[in-house]
CSV table of C-alpha atoms in Angstrom, one decimal:
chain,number,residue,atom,x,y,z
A,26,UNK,CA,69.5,109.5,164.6
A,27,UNK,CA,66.3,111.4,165.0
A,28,UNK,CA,67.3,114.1,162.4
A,29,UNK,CA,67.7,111.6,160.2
A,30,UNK,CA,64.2,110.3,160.3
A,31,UNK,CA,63.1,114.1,160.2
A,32,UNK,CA,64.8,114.5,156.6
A,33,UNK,CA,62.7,111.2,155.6
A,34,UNK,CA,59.3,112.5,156.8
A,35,UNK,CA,60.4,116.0,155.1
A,36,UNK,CA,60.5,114.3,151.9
A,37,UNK,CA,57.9,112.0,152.4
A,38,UNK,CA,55.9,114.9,153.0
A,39,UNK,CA,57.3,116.7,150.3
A,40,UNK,CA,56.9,114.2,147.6
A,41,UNK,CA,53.1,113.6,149.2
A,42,UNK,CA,52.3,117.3,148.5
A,43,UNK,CA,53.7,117.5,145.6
A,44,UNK,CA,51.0,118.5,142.5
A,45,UNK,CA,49.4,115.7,140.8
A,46,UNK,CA,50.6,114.7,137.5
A,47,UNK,CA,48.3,115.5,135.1
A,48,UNK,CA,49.6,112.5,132.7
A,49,UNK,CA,51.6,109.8,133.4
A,50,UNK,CA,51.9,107.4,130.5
A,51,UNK,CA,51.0,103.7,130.6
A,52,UNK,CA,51.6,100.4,129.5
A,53,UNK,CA,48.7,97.6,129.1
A,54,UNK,CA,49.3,93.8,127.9
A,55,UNK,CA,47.5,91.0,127.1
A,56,UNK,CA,49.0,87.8,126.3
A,57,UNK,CA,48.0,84.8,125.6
A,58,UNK,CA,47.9,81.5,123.0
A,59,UNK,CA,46.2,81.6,119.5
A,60,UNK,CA,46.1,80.7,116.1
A,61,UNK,CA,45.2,83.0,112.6
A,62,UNK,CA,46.5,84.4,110.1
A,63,UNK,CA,49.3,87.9,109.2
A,64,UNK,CA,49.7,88.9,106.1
A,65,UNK,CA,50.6,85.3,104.4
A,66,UNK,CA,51.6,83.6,107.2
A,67,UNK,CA,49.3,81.3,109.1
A,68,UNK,CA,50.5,80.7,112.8
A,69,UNK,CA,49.1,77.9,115.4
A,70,UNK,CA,48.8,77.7,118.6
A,71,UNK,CA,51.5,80.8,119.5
A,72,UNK,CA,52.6,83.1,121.9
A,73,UNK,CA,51.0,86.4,120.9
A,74,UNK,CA,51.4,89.1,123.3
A,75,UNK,CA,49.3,92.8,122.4
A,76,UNK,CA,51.1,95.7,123.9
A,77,UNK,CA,49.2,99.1,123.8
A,78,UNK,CA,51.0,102.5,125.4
A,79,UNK,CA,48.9,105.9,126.4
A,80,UNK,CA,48.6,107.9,128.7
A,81,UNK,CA,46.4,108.5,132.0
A,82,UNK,CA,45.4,111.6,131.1
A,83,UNK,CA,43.3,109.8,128.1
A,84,UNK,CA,41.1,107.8,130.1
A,85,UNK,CA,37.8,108.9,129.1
A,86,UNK,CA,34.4,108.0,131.1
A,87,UNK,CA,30.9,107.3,129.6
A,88,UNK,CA,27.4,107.3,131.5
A,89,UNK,CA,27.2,104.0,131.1
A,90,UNK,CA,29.7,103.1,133.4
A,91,UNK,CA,32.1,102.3,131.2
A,92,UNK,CA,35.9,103.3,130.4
A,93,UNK,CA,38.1,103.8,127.5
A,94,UNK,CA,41.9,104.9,126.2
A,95,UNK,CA,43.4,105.4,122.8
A,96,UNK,CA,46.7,104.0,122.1
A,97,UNK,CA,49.5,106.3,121.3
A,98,UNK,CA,50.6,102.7,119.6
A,99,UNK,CA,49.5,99.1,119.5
A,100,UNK,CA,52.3,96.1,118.6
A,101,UNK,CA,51.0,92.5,118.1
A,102,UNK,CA,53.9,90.1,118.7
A,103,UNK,CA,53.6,86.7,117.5
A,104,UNK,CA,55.9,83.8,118.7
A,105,UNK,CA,57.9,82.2,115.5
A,106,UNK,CA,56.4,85.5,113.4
A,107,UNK,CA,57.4,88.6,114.6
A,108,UNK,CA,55.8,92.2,115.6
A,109,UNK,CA,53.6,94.2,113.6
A,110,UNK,CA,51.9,97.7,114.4
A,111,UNK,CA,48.7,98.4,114.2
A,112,UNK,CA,48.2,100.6,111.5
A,113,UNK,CA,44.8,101.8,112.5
A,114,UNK,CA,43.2,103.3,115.4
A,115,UNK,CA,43.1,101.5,119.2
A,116,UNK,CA,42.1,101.6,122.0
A,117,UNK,CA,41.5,99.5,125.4
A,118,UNK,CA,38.2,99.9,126.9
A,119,UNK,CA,37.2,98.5,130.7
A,120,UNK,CA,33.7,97.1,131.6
A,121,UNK,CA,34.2,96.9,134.8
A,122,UNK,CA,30.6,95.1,136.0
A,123,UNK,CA,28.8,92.1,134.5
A,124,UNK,CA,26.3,92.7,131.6
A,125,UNK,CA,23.4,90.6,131.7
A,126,UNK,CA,21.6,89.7,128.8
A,127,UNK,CA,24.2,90.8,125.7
A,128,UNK,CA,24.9,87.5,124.1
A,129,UNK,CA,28.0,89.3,123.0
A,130,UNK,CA,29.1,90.0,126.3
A,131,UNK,CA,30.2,87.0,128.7
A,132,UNK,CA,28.8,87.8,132.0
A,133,UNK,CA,32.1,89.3,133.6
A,134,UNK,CA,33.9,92.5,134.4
A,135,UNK,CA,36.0,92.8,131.4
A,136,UNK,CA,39.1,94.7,129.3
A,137,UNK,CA,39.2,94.3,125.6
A,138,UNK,CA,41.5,95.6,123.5
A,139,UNK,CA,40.4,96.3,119.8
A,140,UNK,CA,40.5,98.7,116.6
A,141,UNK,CA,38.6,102.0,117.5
A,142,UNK,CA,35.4,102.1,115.3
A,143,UNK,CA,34.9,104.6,112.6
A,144,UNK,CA,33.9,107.2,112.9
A,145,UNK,CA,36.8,107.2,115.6
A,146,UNK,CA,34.7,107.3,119.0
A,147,UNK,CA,36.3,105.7,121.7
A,148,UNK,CA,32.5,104.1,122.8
A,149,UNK,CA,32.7,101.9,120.3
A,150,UNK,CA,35.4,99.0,119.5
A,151,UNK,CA,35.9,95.8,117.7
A,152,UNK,CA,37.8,93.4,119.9
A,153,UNK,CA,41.4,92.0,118.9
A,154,UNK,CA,41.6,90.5,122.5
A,155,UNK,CA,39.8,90.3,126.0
A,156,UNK,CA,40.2,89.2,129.4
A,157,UNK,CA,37.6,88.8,131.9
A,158,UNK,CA,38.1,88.6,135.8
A,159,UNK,CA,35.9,90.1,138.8
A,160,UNK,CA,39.0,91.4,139.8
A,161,UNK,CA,38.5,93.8,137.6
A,162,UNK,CA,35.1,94.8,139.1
A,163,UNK,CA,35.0,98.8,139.1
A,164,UNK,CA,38.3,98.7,137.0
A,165,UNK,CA,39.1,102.4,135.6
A,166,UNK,CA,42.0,101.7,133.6
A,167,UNK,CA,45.1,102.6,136.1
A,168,UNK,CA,47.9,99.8,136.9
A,169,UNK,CA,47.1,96.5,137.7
A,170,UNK,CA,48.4,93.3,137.7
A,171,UNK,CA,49.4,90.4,136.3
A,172,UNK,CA,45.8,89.3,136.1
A,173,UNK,CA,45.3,85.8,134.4
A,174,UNK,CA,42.0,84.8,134.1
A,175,UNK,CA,39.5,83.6,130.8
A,176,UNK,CA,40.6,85.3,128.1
A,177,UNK,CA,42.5,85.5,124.9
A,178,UNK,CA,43.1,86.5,121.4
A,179,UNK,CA,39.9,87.1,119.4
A,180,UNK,CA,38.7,88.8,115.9
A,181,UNK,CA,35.5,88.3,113.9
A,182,UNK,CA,35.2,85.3,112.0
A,183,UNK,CA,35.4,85.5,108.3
A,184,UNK,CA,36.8,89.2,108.5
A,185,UNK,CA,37.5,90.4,105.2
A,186,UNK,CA,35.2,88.7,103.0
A,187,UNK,CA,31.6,90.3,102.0
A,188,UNK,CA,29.6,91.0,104.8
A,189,UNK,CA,31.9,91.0,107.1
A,190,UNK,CA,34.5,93.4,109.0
A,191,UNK,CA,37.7,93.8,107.6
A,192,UNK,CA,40.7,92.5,108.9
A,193,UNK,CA,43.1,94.6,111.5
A,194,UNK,CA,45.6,96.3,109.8
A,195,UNK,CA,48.8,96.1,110.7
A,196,UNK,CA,52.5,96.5,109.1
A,197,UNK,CA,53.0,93.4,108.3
A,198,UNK,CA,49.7,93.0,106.3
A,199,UNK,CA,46.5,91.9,107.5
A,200,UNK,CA,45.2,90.2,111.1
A,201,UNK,CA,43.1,87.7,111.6
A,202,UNK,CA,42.4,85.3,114.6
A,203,UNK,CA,40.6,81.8,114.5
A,204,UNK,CA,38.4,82.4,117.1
A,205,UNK,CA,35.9,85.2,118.4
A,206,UNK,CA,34.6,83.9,121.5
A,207,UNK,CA,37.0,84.3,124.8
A,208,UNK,CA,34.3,82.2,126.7
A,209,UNK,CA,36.0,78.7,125.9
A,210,UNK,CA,37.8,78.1,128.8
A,211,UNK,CA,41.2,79.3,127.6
A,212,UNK,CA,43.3,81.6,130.1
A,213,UNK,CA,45.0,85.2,129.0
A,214,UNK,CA,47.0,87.5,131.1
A,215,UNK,CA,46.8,91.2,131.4
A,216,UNK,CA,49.0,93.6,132.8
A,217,UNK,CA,48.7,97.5,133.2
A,218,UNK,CA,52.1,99.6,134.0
A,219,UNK,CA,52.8,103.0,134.5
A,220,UNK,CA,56.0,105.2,134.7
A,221,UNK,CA,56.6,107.3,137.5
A,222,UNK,CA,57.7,111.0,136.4
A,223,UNK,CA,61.2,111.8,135.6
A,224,UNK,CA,60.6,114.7,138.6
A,225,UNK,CA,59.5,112.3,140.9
A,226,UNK,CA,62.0,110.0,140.8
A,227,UNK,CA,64.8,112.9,140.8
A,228,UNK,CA,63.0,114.6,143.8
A,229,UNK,CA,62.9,111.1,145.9
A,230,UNK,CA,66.2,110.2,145.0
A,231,UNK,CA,67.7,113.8,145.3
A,232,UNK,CA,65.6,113.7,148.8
A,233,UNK,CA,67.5,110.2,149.8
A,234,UNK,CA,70.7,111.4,148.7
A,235,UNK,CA,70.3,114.2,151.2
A,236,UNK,CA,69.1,111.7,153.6
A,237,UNK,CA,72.3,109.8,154.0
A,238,UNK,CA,74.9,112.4,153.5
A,239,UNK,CA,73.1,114.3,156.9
A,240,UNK,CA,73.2,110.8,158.5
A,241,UNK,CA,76.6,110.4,157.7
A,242,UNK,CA,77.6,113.7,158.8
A,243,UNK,CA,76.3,113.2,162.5
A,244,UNK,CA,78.1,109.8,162.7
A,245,UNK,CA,81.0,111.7,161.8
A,246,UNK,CA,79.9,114.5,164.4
């Protein structure tokens, strides 16, 4: 019995030495309820679920404190509608403290996910969708999760006409919310996932295997 426990702490050991990954990729959603606009189709009060992928490795820090990731890719899917891609740079970006004084800026530790400004520098986003929580205090984009707190679905008002941003583009035409203010009570929930290395997962399961063919063979011993 005690060689069998022996092969465990091997491999625990094994897999605890083993080199860090230098990129793992990574999942991060934000759901929630909202009404706008896609191309020609006006939805109301739906489902709509924003699902970026990256990658650890991308998570860039800035003085202020702040954190961001580009998106290899950002779907929007809208209950009743369907799922468009954002045909445009994104990006998530984590303020993970509470800004005082930006009128822009509820008072919160915060994630928004949003269109990359251009020039394309991650310090600087327009928000498609926000969640705030102090559970996200010192937040530096890893996995976390579900968090449902205030939040939801926002985009400038009046995008797209003069004087205004334009619209999010996406492939099935442009995106526009009804709202651009997440401080009004409603709830969003945000998620952030990542997947374990395919040599991980072979080297603890390989490690297992060997685990309970040696603990078979003393039984049988």
């Amino acid at each position: 019995m005690r060689s069998t426990f022996v092969c465990a702490g091997l491999v625990l050991a094994v897999v605890g030495f083993a080199p860090p990954a230098n990129a793992t990729p990574i999942t991060y959603e934000l759901s929630g309820i909202a009404s706008g606009k896609i191309g020609g189709t006006t939805f109301t009060n739906a489902l709509v679920e924003l699902t970026g992928t990256g990658d650890t490795a991308g998570v860039v820090s800035f003085a202020d404190g702040t954190f961001a990731n580009a998106f290899d890719k950002l779907t929007v899917s809208i209950d009743g509608v369907g799922t468009a891609t954002a045909t445009v740079p994104t990006e998530i970006l984590s303020i993970p403290f509470v800004v005082i004084g930006d009128p822009e800026i509820p008072p919160i530790p915060l994630v928004i996910f949003g269109r990359t400004d251009s020039p394309p520098a991650l310090d600087g986003i327009t928000g498609l969708g926000a969640l705030g929580s102090f559970a996200l205090t010192g937040y530096e984009l890893t996995a976390i999760g579900p968090l449902t707190d205030l939040g939801g679905l926002v985009f400038p008002v009046l995008c797209g006409t003069p004087g205004h941003d334009p619209c999010m583009q996406t492939s099935l035409g442009f995106l526009s919310f009804a709202t651009n203010d997440i401080s009004t009570g409603e709830k969003a929930t945000f998620t952030a996932t990542t997947v374990p290395e395919p040599a991980t997962v072979l080297l603890v399961s390989g490690g297992l295997a060997a685990i309970v063919r040696r603990s078979r063979s003393r039984k049988r011993g």
